Amino acid sequence: MRADVDLVVPVKTLQRAKTRLVGVTDDRPALALAFALDTITAALPAVRRVLAVTEDPAVAAELRAMGVDSAPGPEGLNEALRFGAAMLRQRDRRCVVGALQADLPALRTAELRAALAAAESRAFCPDRQGTGTTLLLSAPGGELEPEFGVGSAEAHSAGAQALIGPWPSLRNDVDTAEDLELATGLGLGPRTREALSPVC
Ligand SMILES: Nc1nc2c(ncn2[C@@H]2O[C@H](COP(=O)(O)OP(=O)(O)OP(=O)(O)O)[C@@H](O)[C@H]2O)c(=O)[nH]1
Ligand SMILES: C=C(OP(=O)(O)O)C(=O)O
């Protein structure tokens, strides 16, 4: 992708996040926060700007300390993404606006860079199962039109390039204990390792 890339990262209110990881840790909100911070830390060097959309003041405060902008958005994942994408589009009419899930705790900057470089225009990265989506990119100057949710890879595949390549860390979103095991094999980010340290 030759245009600048600005990313919206949606972060759900921590108390309600990552419900499928119940039993993995005693402190699920802390784990959800660690996922988001590791994801964003890895993404920052690969893109021009990151805007988190979150209703959670604790997430906003952590991000502010890292120098990352956030804004409270409407309830619901696609609503939050449309809201963030509109803010980014207002700042730059021509850039690529992307959506990156905040549950990629093994994300490697170089792998995100490689996926972005492979994108020719509107594109999406399917998750490792091939059914969900971890990254969605608009065409330069285009609308994001997010359709996240069950079966989102198929929904996003209409008129968009599927980004499939040597970027396993970008495809490994963590919803379940099995996903977390696989992410551990790829190499977790430091915040997630720390959040899990009492149980590792
Ligand atoms: N801002 C915002 N982000 C959301 C919302 N719902 C989901 N997200 C984010 O969207 C991404 C994908 O969400 P899921 O994988 O379904 O995560 P989750 O809802 O925390 O997990 P489960 O409770 O297991 O379904 C994660 O980055 C979430 O933080 C929402 O209503 N608002
Ligand atoms: C919302 C999605 O994520 P998950 O499957 O992680 O809930 C999606 O892949 O569209």
PDB file of C-alpha atoms and ligand atoms in Angstrom:
ATOM      1  CA  MET A   1       0.000   0.000   0.000  1.00  0.00           C
ATOM      2  CA  ARG A   2       1.585   3.278  -1.019  1.00  0.00           C
ATOM      3  CA  ALA A   3      -0.713   5.702   0.868  1.00  0.00           C
ATOM      4  CA  ASP A   4      -0.298   6.524   4.561  1.00  0.00           C
ATOM      5  CA  VAL A   5      -2.148   4.123   6.843  1.00  0.00           C
ATOM      6  CA  ASP A   6      -4.080   5.286   9.912  1.00  0.00           C
ATOM      7  CA  LEU A   7      -5.596   2.614  12.141  1.00  0.00           C
ATOM      8  CA  VAL A   8      -8.633   2.489  14.385  1.00  0.00           C
ATOM      9  CA  VAL A   9      -8.245  -0.028  17.195  1.00  0.00           C
ATOM     10  CA  PRO A  10     -11.485  -0.825  19.047  1.00  0.00           C
ATOM     11  CA  VAL A  11     -11.110  -1.743  22.710  1.00  0.00           C
ATOM     12  CA  LYS A  12     -14.151  -3.042  24.564  1.00  0.00           C
ATOM     13  CA  THR A  13     -14.817  -2.001  28.155  1.00  0.00           C
ATOM     14  CA  LEU A  14     -12.452  -4.265  30.082  1.00  0.00           C
ATOM     15  CA  GLN A  15     -14.994  -5.668  32.542  1.00  0.00           C
ATOM     16  CA  ARG A  16     -17.037  -7.031  29.606  1.00  0.00           C
ATOM     17  CA  ALA A  17     -14.123  -8.138  27.408  1.00  0.00           C
ATOM     18  CA  LYS A  18     -12.730 -11.552  26.507  1.00  0.00           C
ATOM     19  CA  THR A  19     -15.524 -13.560  28.105  1.00  0.00           C
ATOM     20  CA  ARG A  20     -14.388 -16.704  26.250  1.00  0.00           C
ATOM     21  CA  LEU A  21     -11.175 -16.612  28.291  1.00  0.00           C
ATOM     22  CA  VAL A  22     -12.966 -17.204  31.568  1.00  0.00           C
ATOM     23  CA  GLY A  23     -10.872 -19.609  33.648  1.00  0.00           C
ATOM     24  CA  VAL A  24      -7.577 -18.687  31.968  1.00  0.00           C
ATOM     25  CA  THR A  25      -6.807 -16.018  34.548  1.00  0.00           C
ATOM     26  CA  ASP A  26      -8.315 -14.560  37.715  1.00  0.00           C
ATOM     27  CA  ASP A  27      -8.070 -11.077  36.242  1.00  0.00           C
ATOM     28  CA  ARG A  28      -9.652 -11.081  32.773  1.00  0.00           C
ATOM     29  CA  PRO A  29      -9.862  -7.261  32.534  1.00  0.00           C
ATOM     30  CA  ALA A  30      -6.083  -7.036  33.140  1.00  0.00           C
ATOM     31  CA  LEU A  31      -5.474  -9.628  30.433  1.00  0.00           C
ATOM     32  CA  ALA A  32      -7.739  -7.807  27.955  1.00  0.00           C
ATOM     33  CA  LEU A  33      -5.859  -4.576  28.694  1.00  0.00           C
ATOM     34  CA  ALA A  34      -2.507  -6.302  28.189  1.00  0.00           C
ATOM     35  CA  PHE A  35      -3.664  -7.693  24.821  1.00  0.00           C
ATOM     36  CA  ALA A  36      -4.658  -4.211  23.671  1.00  0.00           C
ATOM     37  CA  LEU A  37      -1.426  -2.570  24.854  1.00  0.00           C
ATOM     38  CA  ASP A  38       0.776  -5.228  23.231  1.00  0.00           C
ATOM     39  CA  THR A  39      -1.221  -5.021  19.995  1.00  0.00           C
ATOM     40  CA  ILE A  40      -0.963  -1.245  19.827  1.00  0.00           C
ATOM     41  CA  THR A  41       2.714  -1.183  20.830  1.00  0.00           C
ATOM     42  CA  ALA A  42       3.515  -3.545  17.958  1.00  0.00           C
ATOM     43  CA  ALA A  43       1.317  -1.652  15.484  1.00  0.00           C
ATOM     44  CA  LEU A  44       2.593   1.874  16.176  1.00  0.00           C
ATOM     45  CA  PRO A  45       5.902   1.695  14.255  1.00  0.00           C
ATOM     46  CA  ALA A  46       4.184   0.197  11.187  1.00  0.00           C
ATOM     47  CA  VAL A  47       1.614   2.955  10.602  1.00  0.00           C
ATOM     48  CA  ARG A  48       1.290   6.735  10.703  1.00  0.00           C
ATOM     49  CA  ARG A  49      -1.345   7.002  13.406  1.00  0.00           C
ATOM     50  CA  VAL A  50      -3.360   4.846  15.801  1.00  0.00           C
ATOM     51  CA  LEU A  51      -6.679   5.934  17.256  1.00  0.00           C
ATOM     52  CA  ALA A  52      -8.236   3.662  19.863  1.00  0.00           C
ATOM     53  CA  VAL A  53     -11.994   3.774  20.295  1.00  0.00           C
ATOM     54  CA  THR A  54     -12.915   2.847  23.819  1.00  0.00           C
ATOM     55  CA  GLU A  55     -15.480   3.731  26.424  1.00  0.00           C
ATOM     56  CA  ASP A  56     -13.125   2.577  29.166  1.00  0.00           C
ATOM     57  CA  PRO A  57     -11.325   5.383  31.037  1.00  0.00           C
ATOM     58  CA  ALA A  58      -8.657   2.970  32.328  1.00  0.00           C
ATOM     59  CA  VAL A  59      -7.735   2.001  28.761  1.00  0.00           C
ATOM     60  CA  ALA A  60      -7.727   5.637  27.683  1.00  0.00           C
ATOM     61  CA  ALA A  61      -5.403   6.566  30.571  1.00  0.00           C
ATOM     62  CA  GLU A  62      -2.925   3.772  29.779  1.00  0.00           C
ATOM     63  CA  LEU A  63      -2.886   4.795  26.123  1.00  0.00           C
ATOM     64  CA  ARG A  64      -2.449   8.461  26.944  1.00  0.00           C
ATOM     65  CA  ALA A  65       0.648   7.532  28.958  1.00  0.00           C
ATOM     66  CA  MET A  66       1.985   5.853  25.800  1.00  0.00           C
ATOM     67  CA  GLY A  67       1.157   8.922  23.696  1.00  0.00           C
ATOM     68  CA  VAL A  68      -1.681   7.165  21.864  1.00  0.00           C
ATOM     69  CA  ASP A  69      -4.955   8.987  21.115  1.00  0.00           C
ATOM     70  CA  SER A  70      -8.282   7.502  22.049  1.00  0.00           C
ATOM     71  CA  ALA A  71     -11.899   8.559  21.866  1.00  0.00           C
ATOM     72  CA  PRO A  72     -15.030   7.173  23.472  1.00  0.00           C
ATOM     73  CA  GLY A  73     -17.321   5.804  20.792  1.00  0.00           C
ATOM     74  CA  PRO A  74     -20.776   4.321  20.425  1.00  0.00           C
ATOM     75  CA  GLU A  75     -21.662   0.838  21.719  1.00  0.00           C
ATOM     76  CA  GLY A  76     -20.968  -2.040  19.325  1.00  0.00           C
ATOM     77  CA  LEU A  77     -17.876  -3.028  17.372  1.00  0.00           C
ATOM     78  CA  ASN A  78     -18.859  -1.885  13.863  1.00  0.00           C
ATOM     79  CA  GLU A  79     -20.398   1.310  15.230  1.00  0.00           C
ATOM     80  CA  ALA A  80     -17.184   2.084  17.135  1.00  0.00           C
ATOM     81  CA  LEU A  81     -15.121   1.400  14.014  1.00  0.00           C
ATOM     82  CA  ARG A  82     -17.270   3.612  11.794  1.00  0.00           C
ATOM     83  CA  PHE A  83     -16.991   6.369  14.389  1.00  0.00           C
ATOM     84  CA  GLY A  84     -13.172   6.114  14.589  1.00  0.00           C
ATOM     85  CA  ALA A  85     -12.788   5.800  10.837  1.00  0.00           C
ATOM     86  CA  ALA A  86     -14.795   8.992  10.305  1.00  0.00           C
ATOM     87  CA  MET A  87     -12.496  10.851  12.743  1.00  0.00           C
ATOM     88  CA  LEU A  88      -9.413   9.656  10.868  1.00  0.00           C
ATOM     89  CA  ARG A  89     -10.913  10.374   7.444  1.00  0.00           C
ATOM     90  CA  GLN A  90     -11.706  13.934   8.549  1.00  0.00           C
ATOM     91  CA  ARG A  91      -8.005  14.510   9.243  1.00  0.00           C
ATOM     92  CA  ASP A  92      -6.885  13.137   5.855  1.00  0.00           C
ATOM     93  CA  ARG A  93      -9.165  12.599   2.860  1.00  0.00           C
ATOM     94  CA  ARG A  94      -6.663  10.454   0.965  1.00  0.00           C
ATOM     95  CA  CYS A  95      -5.124   8.058   3.462  1.00  0.00           C
ATOM     96  CA  VAL A  96      -5.909   4.402   4.006  1.00  0.00           C
ATOM     97  CA  VAL A  97      -8.070   3.946   7.084  1.00  0.00           C
ATOM     98  CA  GLY A  98      -7.757   0.544   8.705  1.00  0.00           C
ATOM     99  CA  ALA A  99      -9.302  -1.398  11.566  1.00  0.00           C
ATOM    100  CA  LEU A 100      -7.059  -3.606  13.676  1.00  0.00           C
ATOM    101  CA  GLN A 101      -8.474  -5.899  16.348  1.00  0.00           C
ATOM    102  CA  ALA A 102      -7.021  -5.298  19.826  1.00  0.00           C
ATOM    103  CA  ASP A 103      -6.580  -8.971  20.675  1.00  0.00           C
ATOM    104  CA  LEU A 104      -3.345  -9.763  18.846  1.00  0.00           C
ATOM    105  CA  PRO A 105      -0.923 -10.121  21.786  1.00  0.00           C
ATOM    106  CA  ALA A 106       1.777 -11.831  19.694  1.00  0.00           C
ATOM    107  CA  LEU A 107       1.677  -9.211  16.915  1.00  0.00           C
ATOM    108  CA  ARG A 108       5.067  -8.479  15.341  1.00  0.00           C
ATOM    109  CA  THR A 109       5.657  -5.057  13.794  1.00  0.00           C
ATOM    110  CA  ALA A 110       7.517  -6.580  10.830  1.00  0.00           C
ATOM    111  CA  GLU A 111       4.600  -8.910  10.064  1.00  0.00           C
ATOM    112  CA  LEU A 112       2.073  -6.079  10.115  1.00  0.00           C
ATOM    113  CA  ARG A 113       4.407  -4.074   7.863  1.00  0.00           C
ATOM    114  CA  ALA A 114       4.655  -6.980   5.433  1.00  0.00           C
ATOM    115  CA  ALA A 115       0.868  -7.371   5.279  1.00  0.00           C
ATOM    116  CA  LEU A 116       0.403  -3.628   4.720  1.00  0.00           C
ATOM    117  CA  ALA A 117       3.009  -3.691   1.961  1.00  0.00           C
ATOM    118  CA  ALA A 118       1.169  -6.541   0.243  1.00  0.00           C
ATOM    119  CA  ALA A 119      -2.156  -4.665   0.195  1.00  0.00           C
ATOM    120  CA  GLU A 120      -2.859  -3.160  -3.199  1.00  0.00           C
ATOM    121  CA  SER A 121      -6.095  -1.399  -2.280  1.00  0.00           C
ATOM    122  CA  ARG A 122      -9.098  -2.394  -0.146  1.00  0.00           C
ATOM    123  CA  ALA A 123      -7.940  -5.503   1.727  1.00  0.00           C
ATOM    124  CA  PHE A 124      -8.493  -7.654   4.800  1.00  0.00           C
ATOM    125  CA  CYS A 125      -6.534 -10.209   6.781  1.00  0.00           C
ATOM    126  CA  PRO A 126      -8.525 -13.300   7.760  1.00  0.00           C
ATOM    127  CA  ASP A 127      -7.898 -14.828  11.168  1.00  0.00           C
ATOM    128  CA  ARG A 128      -6.094 -18.171  11.341  1.00  0.00           C
ATOM    129  CA  GLN A 129      -9.369 -20.114  11.069  1.00  0.00           C
ATOM    130  CA  GLY A 130     -10.207 -18.142   7.915  1.00  0.00           C
ATOM    131  CA  THR A 131     -13.648 -17.096   9.166  1.00  0.00           C
ATOM    132  CA  GLY A 132     -12.975 -13.907  11.117  1.00  0.00           C
ATOM    133  CA  THR A 133     -11.004 -10.752  10.322  1.00  0.00           C
ATOM    134  CA  THR A 134      -8.065  -9.251  12.176  1.00  0.00           C
ATOM    135  CA  LEU A 135      -7.287  -6.282   9.898  1.00  0.00           C
ATOM    136  CA  LEU A 136      -9.432  -4.390   7.392  1.00  0.00           C
ATOM    137  CA  LEU A 137      -8.028  -1.655   5.130  1.00  0.00           C
ATOM    138  CA  SER A 138     -10.023   0.822   3.090  1.00  0.00           C
ATOM    139  CA  ALA A 139      -8.959   1.818  -0.386  1.00  0.00           C
ATOM    140  CA  PRO A 140      -6.992   5.122  -0.261  1.00  0.00           C
ATOM    141  CA  GLY A 141      -9.614   7.803   0.365  1.00  0.00           C
ATOM    142  CA  GLY A 142     -12.350   5.142   0.601  1.00  0.00           C
ATOM    143  CA  GLU A 143     -14.851   4.193   3.269  1.00  0.00           C
ATOM    144  CA  LEU A 144     -13.911   1.509   5.807  1.00  0.00           C
ATOM    145  CA  GLU A 145     -17.336  -0.239   5.706  1.00  0.00           C
ATOM    146  CA  PRO A 146     -16.619  -2.679   8.528  1.00  0.00           C
ATOM    147  CA  GLU A 147     -18.628  -5.881   8.738  1.00  0.00           C
ATOM    148  CA  PHE A 148     -17.004  -7.511  11.736  1.00  0.00           C
ATOM    149  CA  GLY A 149     -18.812 -10.290  13.540  1.00  0.00           C
ATOM    150  CA  VAL A 150     -19.474 -13.958  12.827  1.00  0.00           C
ATOM    151  CA  GLY A 151     -18.334 -14.828   9.278  1.00  0.00           C
ATOM    152  CA  SER A 152     -16.692 -11.434   8.749  1.00  0.00           C
ATOM    153  CA  ALA A 153     -13.986 -12.811   6.440  1.00  0.00           C
ATOM    154  CA  GLU A 154     -16.612 -13.778   3.899  1.00  0.00           C
ATOM    155  CA  ALA A 155     -18.405 -10.464   4.340  1.00  0.00           C
ATOM    156  CA  HIS A 156     -15.161  -8.534   3.823  1.00  0.00           C
ATOM    157  CA  SER A 157     -14.072 -10.620   0.850  1.00  0.00           C
ATOM    158  CA  ALA A 158     -16.503  -8.863  -1.488  1.00  0.00           C
ATOM    159  CA  GLY A 159     -14.382  -6.335  -3.371  1.00  0.00           C
ATOM    160  CA  ALA A 160     -11.343  -6.693  -1.130  1.00  0.00           C
ATOM    161  CA  GLN A 161      -8.020  -8.495  -1.393  1.00  0.00           C
ATOM    162  CA  ALA A 162      -7.413 -11.280   1.150  1.00  0.00           C
ATOM    163  CA  LEU A 163      -4.041 -10.754   2.811  1.00  0.00           C
ATOM    164  CA  ILE A 164      -2.647 -14.231   3.295  1.00  0.00           C
ATOM    165  CA  GLY A 165       1.100 -14.497   3.771  1.00  0.00           C
ATOM    166  CA  PRO A 166       3.916 -14.956   6.254  1.00  0.00           C
ATOM    167  CA  TRP A 167       2.292 -12.999   9.067  1.00  0.00           C
ATOM    168  CA  PRO A 168       0.977 -15.599  11.556  1.00  0.00           C
ATOM    169  CA  SER A 169       1.043 -13.116  14.428  1.00  0.00           C
ATOM    170  CA  LEU A 170      -1.436 -10.894  12.566  1.00  0.00           C
ATOM    171  CA  ARG A 171      -3.797 -13.816  12.011  1.00  0.00           C
ATOM    172  CA  ASN A 172      -3.730 -15.088  15.602  1.00  0.00           C
ATOM    173  CA  ASP A 173      -6.437 -13.169  17.406  1.00  0.00           C
ATOM    174  CA  VAL A 174      -6.997 -14.560  20.870  1.00  0.00           C
ATOM    175  CA  ASP A 175     -10.555 -15.489  21.760  1.00  0.00           C
ATOM    176  CA  THR A 176     -10.066 -18.883  23.419  1.00  0.00           C
ATOM    177  CA  ALA A 177      -7.549 -20.753  25.566  1.00  0.00           C
ATOM    178  CA  GLU A 178      -6.388 -22.596  22.431  1.00  0.00           C
ATOM    179  CA  ASP A 179      -5.730 -19.272  20.636  1.00  0.00           C
ATOM    180  CA  LEU A 180      -3.735 -18.140  23.664  1.00  0.00           C
ATOM    181  CA  GLU A 181      -1.630 -21.289  23.580  1.00  0.00           C
ATOM    182  CA  LEU A 182      -0.853 -20.714  19.910  1.00  0.00           C
ATOM    183  CA  ALA A 183      -0.050 -17.042  20.554  1.00  0.00           C
ATOM    184  CA  THR A 184       2.296 -18.148  23.352  1.00  0.00           C
ATOM    185  CA  GLY A 185       4.092 -20.317  20.793  1.00  0.00           C
ATOM    186  CA  LEU A 186       4.485 -17.312  18.483  1.00  0.00           C
ATOM    187  CA  GLY A 187       5.783 -15.163  21.366  1.00  0.00           C
ATOM    188  CA  LEU A 188       3.540 -12.981  23.522  1.00  0.00           C
ATOM    189  CA  GLY A 189       4.160  -9.284  24.026  1.00  0.00           C
ATOM    190  CA  PRO A 190       5.608  -8.159  27.380  1.00  0.00           C
ATOM    191  CA  ARG A 191       2.379  -6.850  28.928  1.00  0.00           C
ATOM    192  CA  THR A 192       0.564 -10.093  28.220  1.00  0.00           C
ATOM    193  CA  ARG A 193       3.451 -12.181  29.564  1.00  0.00           C
ATOM    194  CA  GLU A 194       3.368 -10.085  32.726  1.00  0.00           C
ATOM    195  CA  ALA A 195      -0.429 -10.383  33.062  1.00  0.00           C
ATOM    196  CA  LEU A 196      -0.142 -14.158  32.805  1.00  0.00           C
ATOM    197  CA  SER A 197       2.964 -14.559  34.936  1.00  0.00           C
ATOM    198  CA  PRO A 198       1.182 -15.783  38.097  1.00  0.00           C
ATOM    199  CA  VAL A 199      -0.325 -18.692  36.099  1.00  0.00           C
ATOM    200  CA  CYS A 200       2.587 -19.447  33.703  1.00  0.00           C
TER     201      CYS A 200
HETATM  202  N1  LIG B   1     -14.956  -0.005  21.253  1.00  0.00           N
HETATM  203  C1  LIG B   1     -15.505  -1.223  21.186  1.00  0.00           C
HETATM  204  N2  LIG B   1     -14.724  -2.288  20.896  1.00  0.00           N
HETATM  205  C2  LIG B   1     -15.291  -3.524  20.864  1.00  0.00           C
HETATM  206  C3  LIG B   1     -16.660  -3.732  21.106  1.00  0.00           C
HETATM  207  N3  LIG B   1     -16.922  -5.064  20.998  1.00  0.00           N
HETATM  208  C4  LIG B   1     -15.745  -5.661  20.697  1.00  0.00           C
HETATM  209  N4  LIG B   1     -14.747  -4.736  20.633  1.00  0.00           N
HETATM  210  C5  LIG B   1     -13.338  -4.971  20.292  1.00  0.00           C
HETATM  211  O1  LIG B   1     -13.335  -5.656  19.056  1.00  0.00           O
HETATM  212  C6  LIG B   1     -12.289  -6.609  18.988  1.00  0.00           C
HETATM  213  C7  LIG B   1     -12.847  -7.994  18.713  1.00  0.00           C
HETATM  214  O2  LIG B   1     -13.744  -8.343  19.713  1.00  0.00           O
HETATM  215  P1  LIG B   1     -13.907  -9.814  20.248  1.00  0.00           P
HETATM  216  O3  LIG B   1     -12.815 -10.688  19.754  1.00  0.00           O
HETATM  217  O4  LIG B   1     -15.290 -10.259  20.000  1.00  0.00           O
HETATM  218  O5  LIG B   1     -13.590  -9.557  21.776  1.00  0.00           O
HETATM  219  P2  LIG B   1     -14.513  -9.606  23.051  1.00  0.00           P
HETATM  220  O6  LIG B   1     -15.888  -9.099  22.737  1.00  0.00           O
HETATM  221  O7  LIG B   1     -13.732  -8.910  24.099  1.00  0.00           O
HETATM  222  O8  LIG B   1     -14.503 -11.174  23.360  1.00  0.00           O
HETATM  223  P3  LIG B   1     -15.693 -12.150  23.800  1.00  0.00           P
HETATM  224  O9  LIG B   1     -16.292 -11.613  25.055  1.00  0.00           O
HETATM  225  O10 LIG B   1     -15.004 -13.463  24.037  1.00  0.00           O
HETATM  226  O11 LIG B   1     -16.651 -12.186  22.645  1.00  0.00           O
HETATM  227  C8  LIG B   1     -11.534  -6.481  20.285  1.00  0.00           C
HETATM  228  O12 LIG B   1     -10.506  -5.561  20.035  1.00  0.00           O
HETATM  229  C9  LIG B   1     -12.566  -5.862  21.228  1.00  0.00           C
HETATM  230  O13 LIG B   1     -11.971  -5.123  22.275  1.00  0.00           O
HETATM  231  C10 LIG B   1     -17.472  -2.583  21.416  1.00  0.00           C
HETATM  232  O14 LIG B   1     -18.678  -2.654  21.662  1.00  0.00           O
HETATM  233  N5  LIG B   1     -16.839  -1.361  21.439  1.00  0.00           N
HETATM  234  C1  LIG B   2     -15.555  -9.819  15.515  1.00  0.00           C
HETATM  235  C2  LIG B   2     -14.637 -10.645  15.061  1.00  0.00           C
HETATM  236  O1  LIG B   2     -13.754 -11.210  15.910  1.00  0.00           O
HETATM  237  P1  LIG B   2     -13.882 -12.455  16.866  1.00  0.00           P
HETATM  238  O2  LIG B   2     -14.130 -13.653  16.002  1.00  0.00           O
HETATM  239  O3  LIG B   2     -12.522 -12.397  17.418  1.00  0.00           O
HETATM  240  O4  LIG B   2     -14.975 -12.164  17.840  1.00  0.00           O
HETATM  241  C3  LIG B   2     -14.420 -10.903  13.613  1.00  0.00           C
HETATM  242  O5  LIG B   2     -13.511 -11.703  13.304  1.00  0.00           O
HETATM  243  O6  LIG B   2     -15.116 -10.313  12.789  1.00  0.00           O
END
